[in-house]
C-alpha cells in the first residue's frame, strides 16, 4: 500500500475514532445526566443508588415554569378537578399552581443580552479589525497591543468601578447596560481574531472590486464580508459563549429587571427542598441556544478554527 | 477606448523609486508592452493608471482628462492582476459577471449573459462556468481573470503577465486571441510580460523600464534594431545578445567598451577562427555555442547545419552595436 501524507491508514483511523468516542463519552455523560434528570420525578432525582432507568416525568419542566403552593387535601378538593395536564402534574405533587415562574423572563433576558452583545460586538469588531488591517492607522501596533491588554486583567477585577459607574449612569439592571458590558469585554479579543482573518484576505480582492466599479464600502460588503464569514462566525460563537455563561457580573449588576438565566437557575427552589428536576430542566433549556447556534455555524466554525487552512 | 498618458509620474517607497519621472503615452488602440526585469516598476505603472496608487508627483490622463485624483471606479479601466484574484466565494460565472453588475452600470440581464458566454467561449472555460473559483486549475483561474477584464468595455485594459502560468499551446492560442480581439475592437492595452515572443508579436509599442525609469519607448522592431543602451538591447532577442569586450574584434570606435552582437550580427565564414563548443538542434534553428579568443558566445545557424563540437568556424561582426563605459549606445 502506498503511503500518503493526507490519508491516514486504517489502523490510525480506528485509533483516532476510538479516542474521539472515548472523549465524547467522558464529556457527554454529565450532559446526558442533566438532561435525564430534567425528566425525572423529584424522588427519582435523589434516589440512591442513582437510577439510570426511570419513568419519565414532566414534573421538572412544570415546576420550572410555575410557582406553586403546597395544598392540603381539603384545599385540593375545594379547587375542583385540574383544568389541564400542567395542573395535573402539580396536583400529583400535592401542590396548586400560584402563577408562572420568572424563568421564561430570565431566559428571554439571556437571549436578548447574549445575542445583542454578540451582534454589537461583531459589528464594531469587524469594522475595527478591517480598519486596523487595511488602513494606515497611526501607532497601529501600539493600539493593537493596548486593545489586547484590556483583556489581560480578569474583567471581574474592575467589578467595583463598573458597579459604581453603572449606578451613576442608570445602567444597573438594564439590558442595555449588560449588552454594553459584555460587548466591551469581548471586543478586544474579537478585534484580534477578526483582524487575523481579514489580514488573510488578499487586498487584491478589494482592489479588483474597486476597478470593477465598486466603491470601497461596496467592495467591503461584497468581497471582504463573504470571505470573512468564517472568521466572523467563529468569533461570534466565542463571544456568545462568554456572554451567555457569564455569572459574576450578572449577579452583581442585575436583580429584578435584566437578570439573566445563570444567576437565576441556582435559585430555583422547590416547595420544600431543592427541586433538582427543575434545576436540571432549566440547565437543559439553557444549553440549547448556544448548542443550536454552534451547530448552525458549525461548517464555518470548523474552517475558522483551522484558520483558513482550507481556503486557497 | 481612449488614449492614456502618464506625465512625469514618480512614486517612491521609502528610498526605492518604483517609478521615477515616467512619461508615457499609450495611443488610442495601441498595444503597449512594458518590459523590464523584476522590480523595474511594471506593476507600479499599471497601478498608477488603475488608480490603485497615487503618484507622489506627475499626472495621469485618460482620454485627455486628468484622473490623477480620481477613484479606480471612476476611471473605467479593466485590470488583470499578476496574482490572479478571483473571488473565492463566487462561481466562475459570478466572477465574470461581477464588474457588469457594478452599481451605476445598469446592464440588462440578457446583455450580461451574452457577454459572459462570449468571453467564456473565447477563453475555453464555458464548461466551468458553474464551478467555484477555487475548484479550478491555475491556468483556468488565469483565464477567468483575463475573462473578468474582457467582459468589460473599458478605456484601457491593464494586464500584468496574464499568460504566465499557462501551458505553451494555450499561451500561443490566447496570444493570437488577444491580438485578434485588440485588432478587431480597437482596444487599448497596457501589458506586462517577461516573454519575448509575446512582446514581439503582440506589441505595437514596447516600453523598457529600468529601476522605475522609462529608458526607451517605440515599436518592437525599433527597440530590437536600434536599442539606445546596453540595457535596452539585452531586453529583447533570443538567444540573448552577446556582450563582449569591444577590443575583441578590430574596428571598434575609440570610446567603445562593449560590443553587442545579436546572432544575425555575426557573419559566419569570414574573419578569425572560433571553436564550436556545443551544438543545439532546436528544430527550426540550430544554436552554436562558440568560444572565441577566450570568450564564449552564442549564435544561430541553419537547421540542418553539419557543424559539430570541436569544429572551427570563422566569424566577424556585421553592423554590431557598440556601447560606451556607461552602457549608452555609440552611434
Ligand atoms: N507597496 C509597496 N511597498 C514598498 N515597496 C514597493 C511597493 N510596491 C512596489 N514596491 C517596490 O517598487 C519597485 C517596483 O515594483 P513593481 O511591483 O512595480 O515591480 P515589477 O516590475 O512589477 O516586478 P515583477 O516583474 O517582479 O512583477 C520594487 O522595488 C518594489 O519592491
Ligand atoms: Mg509586477
XYZ file of C-alpha atoms and ligand atoms in Angstrom:
675
model
C 0.000 0.000 0.000
C 1.349 3.401 -0.867
C 1.954 5.887 1.879
C 0.066 9.147 1.829
C 0.594 12.214 3.937
C -3.032 13.229 3.986
C -4.785 9.855 4.055
C -4.383 8.043 7.406
C -4.022 4.280 7.483
C -6.951 2.136 8.611
C -5.350 1.409 11.977
C -4.724 5.093 12.684
C -8.320 5.827 11.725
C -9.645 3.250 14.198
C -7.392 4.554 16.928
C -8.384 8.154 16.269
C -12.054 7.167 16.121
C -11.761 5.318 19.416
C -10.142 8.257 21.129
C -12.825 10.613 19.890
C -15.598 8.311 21.073
C -13.965 7.875 24.491
C -13.547 11.622 24.870
C -17.096 12.246 23.731
C -18.384 9.778 26.336
C -16.456 11.431 29.131
C -17.721 14.886 28.224
C -21.229 13.874 27.259
C -22.143 11.735 30.282
C -22.610 14.686 32.664
C -24.586 16.453 29.981
C -26.810 13.455 29.400
C -27.246 13.106 33.158
C -28.508 16.683 33.372
C -30.915 16.150 30.504
C -32.146 12.894 32.066
C -32.550 14.461 35.500
C -34.802 17.082 33.945
C -37.249 14.303 33.101
C -37.121 12.534 36.488
C -39.536 12.850 39.346
C -38.294 14.521 42.494
C -37.872 11.204 44.240
C -36.018 9.561 41.330
C -33.659 12.509 41.054
C -32.232 11.969 44.514
C -32.608 8.171 44.617
C -29.601 6.229 45.847
C -28.155 4.242 44.136
C -28.776 6.614 41.214
C -31.422 5.499 38.759
C -30.347 5.149 35.165
C -33.693 3.811 34.016
C -36.724 5.705 35.287
C -40.230 6.624 34.387
C -40.108 9.966 32.545
C -41.976 12.817 34.129
C -42.567 16.429 33.165
C -42.510 17.485 36.798
C -39.197 19.297 36.376
C -40.375 21.370 33.433
C -43.721 22.183 35.024
C -42.019 23.236 38.232
C -39.504 25.274 36.284
C -42.141 27.394 34.630
C -44.577 27.736 37.541
C -44.759 28.986 41.083
C -46.753 26.647 43.304
C -48.000 26.388 46.857
C -48.401 23.260 48.940
C -52.039 22.416 49.474
C -53.834 20.252 52.000
C -56.142 17.546 50.628
C -59.166 19.651 51.619
C -57.867 22.597 49.611
C -57.274 20.332 46.643
C -60.777 19.022 46.975
C -62.179 22.554 47.073
C -60.200 23.622 43.990
C -62.103 21.155 41.837
C -60.679 18.945 39.093
C -57.424 20.112 37.387
C -58.000 22.300 34.315
C -55.183 20.810 32.244
C -52.205 18.429 32.366
C -49.917 21.079 33.831
C -52.175 21.471 36.799
C -52.464 17.692 36.996
C -48.677 17.395 37.363
C -48.752 19.939 40.176
C -51.661 18.229 41.923
C -49.795 14.933 41.787
C -47.146 16.539 43.959
C -49.793 17.837 46.319
C -49.440 21.428 45.116
C -51.521 24.037 43.338
C -50.181 26.483 40.759
C -49.981 30.040 42.001
C -48.758 31.558 38.695
C -45.976 31.462 36.113
C -42.396 31.474 37.400
C -39.801 34.039 36.336
C -37.738 31.541 34.349
C -39.215 32.490 30.961
C -38.428 36.131 31.613
C -34.851 35.358 32.716
C -34.305 33.152 29.741
C -35.518 35.864 27.397
C -33.135 38.306 29.113
C -30.273 35.909 28.416
C -31.272 35.701 24.773
C -31.552 39.478 24.381
C -28.327 40.236 26.207
C -26.302 37.316 24.808
C -27.261 37.717 21.168
C -27.473 41.512 21.418
C -23.956 41.867 22.737
C -22.662 39.303 20.239
C -24.210 41.191 17.343
C -22.924 44.542 18.554
C -19.502 43.047 19.147
C -19.374 41.632 15.623
C -20.387 44.931 14.034
C -17.885 47.001 15.979
C -15.209 44.293 15.891
C -15.373 43.750 12.142
C -15.249 47.456 11.440
C -12.297 47.976 13.764
C -10.468 44.893 12.521
C -10.948 45.989 8.915
C -9.576 49.430 9.675
C -6.572 48.001 11.513
C -5.957 45.531 8.725
C -6.284 47.867 5.767
C -5.723 51.470 6.707
C -2.604 53.276 7.758
C -3.587 53.809 11.399
C -1.075 55.878 13.366
C 0.543 53.843 16.161
C -1.201 50.748 14.849
C 0.910 48.201 16.710
C 0.721 50.082 19.991
C -3.030 50.442 19.667
C -3.452 46.764 18.919
C -1.399 45.885 21.962
C -3.405 48.297 24.070
C -6.614 46.669 22.890
C -5.326 43.243 23.836
C -4.040 44.484 27.169
C -7.566 45.428 28.224
C -8.226 41.717 28.243
C -5.205 40.725 30.277
C -6.871 41.538 33.569
C -9.819 39.363 34.586
C -12.874 41.557 33.966
C -14.214 40.947 37.449
C -11.172 42.790 38.840
C -12.863 46.032 37.783
C -16.243 44.991 39.109
C -16.490 47.696 41.734
C -15.655 50.645 39.426
C -18.100 49.258 36.909
C -20.743 48.814 39.563
C -20.340 52.449 40.613
C -20.261 53.689 37.040
C -23.392 51.771 36.134
C -25.188 53.172 39.143
C -24.242 56.718 38.183
C -25.321 56.226 34.591
C -28.516 54.428 35.440
C -27.357 51.328 33.616
C -27.628 48.983 36.582
C -30.057 46.170 35.993
C -30.818 47.221 32.398
C -30.496 45.205 29.203
C -28.533 47.992 27.560
C -26.043 48.053 30.412
C -25.387 44.326 30.221
C -25.117 44.400 26.423
C -22.581 47.222 26.610
C -20.624 45.465 29.344
C -20.358 42.115 27.567
C -19.549 43.863 24.296
C -16.749 45.773 25.971
C -15.303 42.606 27.479
C -15.491 40.631 24.232
C -14.473 43.356 21.846
C -10.723 43.240 22.367
C -10.387 39.550 21.614
C -12.832 39.881 18.719
C -10.798 42.631 17.101
C -7.685 40.496 17.355
C -9.285 37.381 15.979
C -11.090 39.200 13.193
C -8.029 41.181 12.203
C -6.221 37.879 11.724
C -8.956 36.626 9.441
C -9.184 39.860 7.441
C -5.405 40.036 7.097
C -5.575 36.717 5.325
C -7.894 38.070 2.645
C -5.590 39.473 -0.028
C -6.109 43.164 -0.601
C -6.128 42.450 -4.338
C -9.720 41.256 -4.000
C -10.819 44.707 -2.947
C -8.603 46.378 -5.489
C -10.162 44.230 -8.178
C -13.607 45.232 -6.960
C -12.653 48.930 -6.972
C -11.525 48.591 -10.570
C -14.717 46.706 -11.355
C -16.609 49.866 -10.486
C -17.497 49.362 -6.827
C -16.939 51.851 -4.024
C -14.766 50.965 -1.079
C -17.755 50.211 1.127
C -19.400 48.097 -1.559
C -16.128 46.229 -2.019
C -16.017 45.590 1.725
C -19.600 44.420 1.732
C -19.481 42.303 -1.423
C -15.986 40.875 -1.272
C -14.472 41.102 2.199
C -17.500 40.196 4.306
C -18.371 36.955 2.494
C -14.792 35.810 2.704
C -14.533 36.787 6.351
C -17.759 34.919 7.153
C -15.827 32.002 8.566
C -13.886 34.207 10.930
C -16.928 36.211 11.928
C -18.895 33.049 12.690
C -16.239 31.519 14.892
C -15.593 34.789 16.695
C -19.335 35.207 17.222
C -19.518 31.812 18.875
C -16.712 32.701 21.275
C -18.486 35.940 22.158
C -21.862 34.315 22.581
C -20.480 31.586 24.831
C -18.883 34.160 27.118
C -21.922 36.413 27.269
C -24.312 33.510 27.655
C -22.438 31.858 30.510
C -21.287 34.966 32.333
C -22.230 34.742 36.002
C -20.253 37.132 38.193
C -21.310 40.417 36.595
C -24.833 39.142 36.175
C -25.067 38.522 39.908
C -23.518 41.867 40.710
C -25.336 44.138 38.284
C -28.761 42.592 37.745
C -31.526 41.581 40.080
C -35.071 42.346 39.122
C -35.368 43.561 35.575
C -32.454 42.366 33.472
C -31.354 39.269 35.364
C -30.070 36.558 33.058
C -30.559 32.831 33.441
C -27.200 31.851 35.048
C -27.829 33.621 38.368
C -31.467 32.571 38.292
C -31.135 28.814 37.779
C -29.431 28.071 41.116
C -32.190 29.960 42.925
C -34.892 27.621 41.710
C -36.104 26.237 44.978
C -38.890 23.816 45.114
C -41.656 23.952 47.590
C -39.813 22.241 50.423
C -36.287 21.167 49.468
C -34.131 21.727 46.379
C -36.081 20.845 43.260
C -33.383 19.071 41.238
C -35.523 18.100 38.238
C -36.490 21.763 37.799
C -32.863 22.900 38.069
C -31.841 20.259 35.539
C -34.692 21.265 33.226
C -33.525 24.899 33.448
C -29.948 23.877 32.715
C -31.070 21.799 29.729
C -33.039 24.654 28.199
C -30.183 26.998 28.961
C -27.790 24.797 26.985
C -29.941 24.741 23.891
C -29.445 28.161 22.253
C -25.655 28.035 22.241
C -25.808 24.462 21.009
C -28.195 25.359 18.184
C -26.173 28.450 17.273
C -22.953 26.434 17.196
C -24.489 23.670 15.122
C -25.888 26.204 12.655
C -22.469 27.778 12.223
C -20.508 24.562 12.565
C -19.392 24.458 8.941
C -17.866 27.910 9.355
C -16.556 27.147 12.806
C -14.537 24.126 11.776
C -12.987 26.057 8.962
C -12.420 29.033 11.213
C -10.576 27.081 13.845
C -8.202 25.653 11.268
C -7.566 29.315 10.408
C -8.247 29.318 6.744
C -6.311 26.127 6.071
C -8.940 25.043 3.599
C -9.057 28.317 1.833
C -6.905 28.910 -1.177
C -11.257 53.127 -25.732
C -9.016 56.063 -25.095
C -5.507 57.402 -25.119
C -3.709 57.124 -21.777
C -0.876 59.402 -20.754
C 1.481 59.418 -17.821
C 3.176 62.777 -17.331
C 6.376 62.748 -15.329
C 4.970 60.270 -12.818
C 7.078 59.369 -9.787
C 6.357 57.108 -6.886
C 8.747 56.281 -4.076
C 8.530 53.611 -1.405
C 10.997 54.638 1.259
C 14.266 55.034 -0.578
C 13.338 52.872 -3.591
C 11.840 54.598 -6.584
C 9.159 52.328 -8.037
C 8.570 54.930 -10.755
C 10.944 57.794 -11.466
C 9.704 60.544 -13.772
C 7.903 58.270 -16.224
C 6.299 59.987 -19.198
C 4.481 57.638 -21.491
C 1.626 57.883 -23.949
C -0.409 54.839 -24.834
C -2.093 55.874 -28.085
C -5.767 55.003 -28.579
C -5.955 51.461 -29.931
C -2.313 50.682 -29.206
C -0.965 47.521 -27.640
C 1.834 48.689 -25.382
C 4.071 46.114 -23.746
C 6.181 47.036 -20.735
C 9.433 45.131 -20.370
C 11.915 45.104 -17.564
C 13.405 42.760 -15.020
C 11.724 42.093 -11.709
C 11.364 45.234 -9.603
C 11.636 47.569 -12.601
C 8.277 49.198 -11.866
C 5.990 47.498 -14.376
C 3.241 46.655 -11.901
C 3.585 50.078 -10.288
C 2.998 51.638 -13.680
C -0.264 49.738 -14.174
C -1.422 50.565 -10.651
C -0.946 54.267 -11.352
C -3.159 54.046 -14.404
C -5.743 51.999 -12.498
C -5.787 54.474 -9.625
C -4.832 51.887 -7.009
C -1.822 54.022 -6.136
C -1.431 57.770 -6.331
C 1.722 59.276 -7.803
C 3.929 61.354 -5.495
C 4.337 63.662 -8.420
C 3.091 63.894 -12.009
C -0.273 63.415 -13.658
C -2.286 60.606 -15.205
C -4.618 61.365 -18.110
C -7.194 59.074 -19.670
C -8.809 60.305 -22.872
C -7.369 63.740 -22.246
C -8.946 64.031 -18.792
C -6.801 64.435 -15.712
C -7.699 61.460 -13.499
C -4.775 61.729 -11.094
C -7.143 62.138 -8.163
C -9.995 60.014 -9.499
C -11.028 56.763 -7.832
C -10.448 53.463 -9.670
C -14.179 53.069 -10.232
C -14.353 56.442 -11.957
C -11.565 55.630 -14.409
C -13.261 52.847 -16.319
C -10.222 50.620 -16.614
C -10.041 46.815 -16.516
C -7.113 45.051 -14.936
C -5.766 41.528 -14.864
C -3.634 41.188 -11.770
C -0.269 39.489 -11.601
C -1.565 37.193 -8.868
C -4.894 36.151 -10.296
C -7.534 37.478 -7.980
C -10.765 35.598 -8.398
C -13.436 35.972 -5.773
C -13.136 32.655 -3.972
C -16.688 32.783 -2.648
C -18.229 33.100 -6.103
C -18.638 30.784 -9.063
C -16.828 31.356 -12.332
C -19.967 32.868 -13.828
C -20.438 35.216 -10.873
C -16.803 36.214 -11.130
C -17.231 37.104 -14.772
C -20.462 38.990 -14.101
C -19.137 40.885 -11.125
C -17.997 44.008 -12.946
C -21.052 44.007 -15.210
C -23.286 44.127 -12.142
C -21.477 47.082 -10.641
C -23.808 49.812 -9.398
C -24.169 52.543 -11.955
C -23.607 50.310 -14.959
C -27.200 49.075 -15.258
C -26.806 46.412 -17.919
C -29.731 44.147 -18.755
C -29.617 40.515 -17.657
C -29.650 39.300 -21.270
C -26.746 41.544 -22.177
C -24.744 40.288 -19.197
C -25.385 36.645 -20.053
C -24.452 37.230 -23.673
C -21.185 38.923 -22.834
C -20.232 36.251 -20.305
C -20.948 33.416 -22.737
C -18.979 35.079 -25.496
C -15.916 35.592 -23.335
C -16.189 32.115 -21.791
C -16.197 30.686 -25.285
C -13.107 32.584 -26.364
C -11.225 31.528 -23.246
C -12.463 27.923 -23.401
C -13.994 27.966 -19.937
C -17.684 27.580 -20.869
C -17.831 24.144 -19.232
C -16.545 25.548 -15.929
C -18.992 28.433 -15.563
C -20.794 26.875 -12.614
C -17.680 25.789 -10.772
C -16.499 27.609 -7.719
C -13.472 29.746 -8.427
C -11.438 27.614 -6.020
C -12.155 24.449 -7.994
C -10.046 25.486 -10.955
C -6.508 24.756 -12.012
C -4.001 27.594 -12.040
C -4.309 28.028 -15.780
C -8.102 28.063 -15.642
C -8.009 30.681 -12.893
C -5.786 32.808 -15.025
C -8.135 32.512 -17.964
C -11.059 33.550 -15.771
C -9.086 36.588 -14.601
C -8.490 37.541 -18.199
C -12.184 36.972 -18.824
C -13.083 39.272 -15.949
C -11.361 42.039 -17.865
C -12.553 41.079 -21.338
C -16.279 41.172 -20.478
C -15.910 44.864 -19.972
C -15.598 47.681 -22.441
C -13.122 49.933 -20.634
C -10.983 52.886 -21.640
C -7.939 50.655 -21.345
C -7.102 47.071 -20.437
C -4.251 46.689 -17.995
C -2.743 43.216 -17.958
C 0.040 42.138 -15.654
C 1.669 38.969 -17.013
C -1.712 37.460 -17.845
C -0.394 34.402 -19.677
C 2.427 33.459 -17.347
C 1.008 30.272 -15.852
C -0.467 28.734 -18.981
C 0.957 25.850 -20.967
C 2.754 26.634 -24.222
C -0.120 25.662 -26.503
C -2.773 27.615 -24.638
C -0.456 30.558 -24.319
C 0.082 30.619 -28.067
C -3.693 30.351 -28.641
C -4.521 33.141 -26.233
C -1.755 35.314 -27.602
C -3.376 35.147 -31.008
C -6.818 35.576 -29.479
C -5.837 38.669 -27.503
C -4.159 40.195 -30.508
C -7.253 39.467 -32.612
C -9.564 40.995 -30.008
C -7.380 44.058 -29.894
C -7.191 44.356 -33.673
C -10.959 43.901 -34.117
C -12.263 46.077 -31.330
C -9.507 48.646 -31.383
C -8.962 48.070 -27.682
C -6.149 49.892 -25.938
C -3.860 47.690 -23.880
C -1.033 48.219 -21.458
C 0.520 44.840 -20.997
C 3.343 43.492 -18.853
C 5.275 40.402 -19.814
C 8.637 38.730 -19.490
C 8.010 36.729 -22.627
C 9.987 37.763 -25.702
C 7.552 36.326 -28.182
C 4.558 37.987 -26.558
C 6.344 41.312 -26.701
C 7.497 40.973 -30.298
C 4.307 39.544 -31.747
C 1.608 41.462 -29.934
C 3.025 44.890 -29.214
C 2.540 47.935 -31.336
C 4.850 49.709 -28.891
C 7.322 48.482 -26.305
C 8.398 50.445 -23.232
C 11.582 49.456 -21.449
C 11.701 50.179 -17.734
C 14.888 50.288 -15.700
C 14.671 50.998 -11.971
C 11.496 52.988 -12.438
C 12.717 54.987 -15.406
C 11.368 54.580 -18.917
C 14.574 54.247 -20.945
C 13.147 53.558 -24.392
C 9.730 53.559 -25.986
C 8.892 52.620 -29.546
C 7.768 49.890 -31.936
C 9.260 46.487 -31.052
C 11.401 46.324 -34.199
C 12.867 49.703 -33.420
C 13.748 48.571 -29.895
C 15.292 45.446 -31.313
C 17.188 47.059 -34.146
C 18.099 50.369 -32.571
C 18.387 49.956 -28.808
C 19.521 53.105 -27.023
C 21.571 51.266 -24.455
C 23.139 48.006 -23.477
C 20.258 47.530 -21.040
C 17.603 48.030 -23.710
C 19.477 45.779 -26.128
C 19.534 42.902 -23.675
C 15.748 43.015 -23.062
C 14.846 41.580 -26.472
C 16.263 38.775 -28.582
C 16.510 35.034 -28.280
C 19.167 33.791 -27.807
C 20.233 36.865 -25.881
C 22.538 39.424 -27.398
C 26.251 38.590 -26.906
C 28.007 41.307 -24.920
C 31.784 41.135 -25.295
C 34.765 43.431 -24.750
C 34.903 45.836 -27.717
C 38.617 45.173 -28.279
C 37.923 41.557 -29.175
C 37.246 42.489 -32.782
C 39.007 45.060 -34.921
C 37.313 48.294 -35.937
C 35.699 49.364 -32.639
C 35.245 53.140 -32.113
C 37.589 54.704 -29.556
C 35.031 55.182 -26.749
C 33.567 51.713 -27.113
C 33.870 49.418 -24.140
C 31.409 46.710 -25.110
C 30.374 45.235 -28.410
C 26.870 43.827 -28.731
C 26.284 41.049 -31.228
C 22.906 39.541 -31.940
C 23.079 36.220 -33.832
C 22.307 37.925 -37.122
C 25.125 40.393 -36.471
C 27.659 37.561 -36.505
C 28.736 36.785 -40.047
C 29.877 33.188 -40.386
C 32.642 32.025 -42.761
C 34.867 35.112 -42.650
C 37.161 36.668 -40.056
C 39.036 34.887 -37.307
C 38.552 31.353 -36.169
C 36.493 30.285 -33.173
C 35.773 26.840 -31.807
C 32.360 25.216 -31.675
C 31.770 24.103 -28.075
C 28.274 22.766 -28.291
C 25.558 22.404 -30.932
C 21.852 22.550 -30.019
C 19.404 21.439 -32.675
C 16.136 23.152 -31.756
C 14.303 22.013 -34.866
C 13.682 25.210 -36.795
C 17.140 26.517 -35.972
C 20.450 25.361 -34.562
C 22.235 27.164 -31.762
C 26.005 27.239 -31.701
C 27.951 27.847 -28.532
C 31.315 29.210 -29.657
C 34.489 30.049 -27.906
C 36.290 32.948 -29.499
C 39.613 34.212 -28.178
C 38.812 33.123 -24.667
C 35.210 34.494 -24.662
C 32.105 32.456 -25.198
C 29.192 33.487 -27.378
C 26.011 32.037 -28.761
C 24.763 32.319 -32.305
C 22.296 30.650 -34.622
C 22.853 28.735 -37.804
C 20.586 26.891 -40.199
C 18.515 23.950 -39.041
C 20.485 21.281 -40.897
C 23.956 22.525 -40.075
C 26.580 19.762 -40.224
C 28.753 21.516 -37.617
C 29.764 19.545 -34.529
C 31.517 20.269 -31.285
C 35.238 20.716 -31.876
C 34.886 22.150 -35.401
C 36.282 25.592 -36.135
C 34.220 28.416 -37.548
C 35.328 31.807 -38.799
C 33.225 34.727 -37.603
C 33.228 38.512 -37.864
C 30.872 41.228 -36.652
C 28.386 42.654 -39.110
C 26.874 46.044 -38.207
C 27.376 45.437 -34.474
C 26.209 47.664 -31.594
C 28.885 49.479 -29.623
C 28.309 50.709 -26.094
C 30.383 53.121 -24.022
C 31.509 52.665 -20.427
C 28.065 53.862 -19.136
C 26.240 51.366 -21.327
C 24.900 54.022 -23.732
C 24.932 53.103 -27.393
C 27.517 54.770 -29.628
C 26.009 55.615 -32.983
N 3.577 48.655 -1.727
C 4.918 48.715 -1.841
N 5.680 48.936 -0.761
C 7.031 49.006 -0.854
N 7.706 48.855 -1.999
C 7.011 48.623 -3.119
C 5.591 48.534 -3.106
N 5.165 48.291 -4.363
C 6.278 48.230 -5.111
N 7.388 48.438 -4.382
C 8.770 48.464 -4.881
O 8.798 49.167 -6.094
C 9.634 48.531 -7.030
C 8.855 48.223 -8.296
O 7.889 47.240 -8.022
P 6.933 46.625 -9.132
O 5.953 45.782 -8.430
O 6.397 47.721 -9.959
O 7.942 45.716 -9.955
P 7.641 44.846 -11.259
O 8.384 45.486 -12.367
O 6.199 44.661 -11.430
O 8.370 43.483 -10.880
P 7.903 41.958 -11.189
O 8.360 41.637 -12.559
O 8.664 41.169 -10.178
O 6.447 41.885 -11.002
C 10.167 47.292 -6.342
O 11.486 47.570 -5.887
C 9.250 47.064 -5.203
O 9.938 46.496 -4.126
Mg 4.933 43.015 -11.202
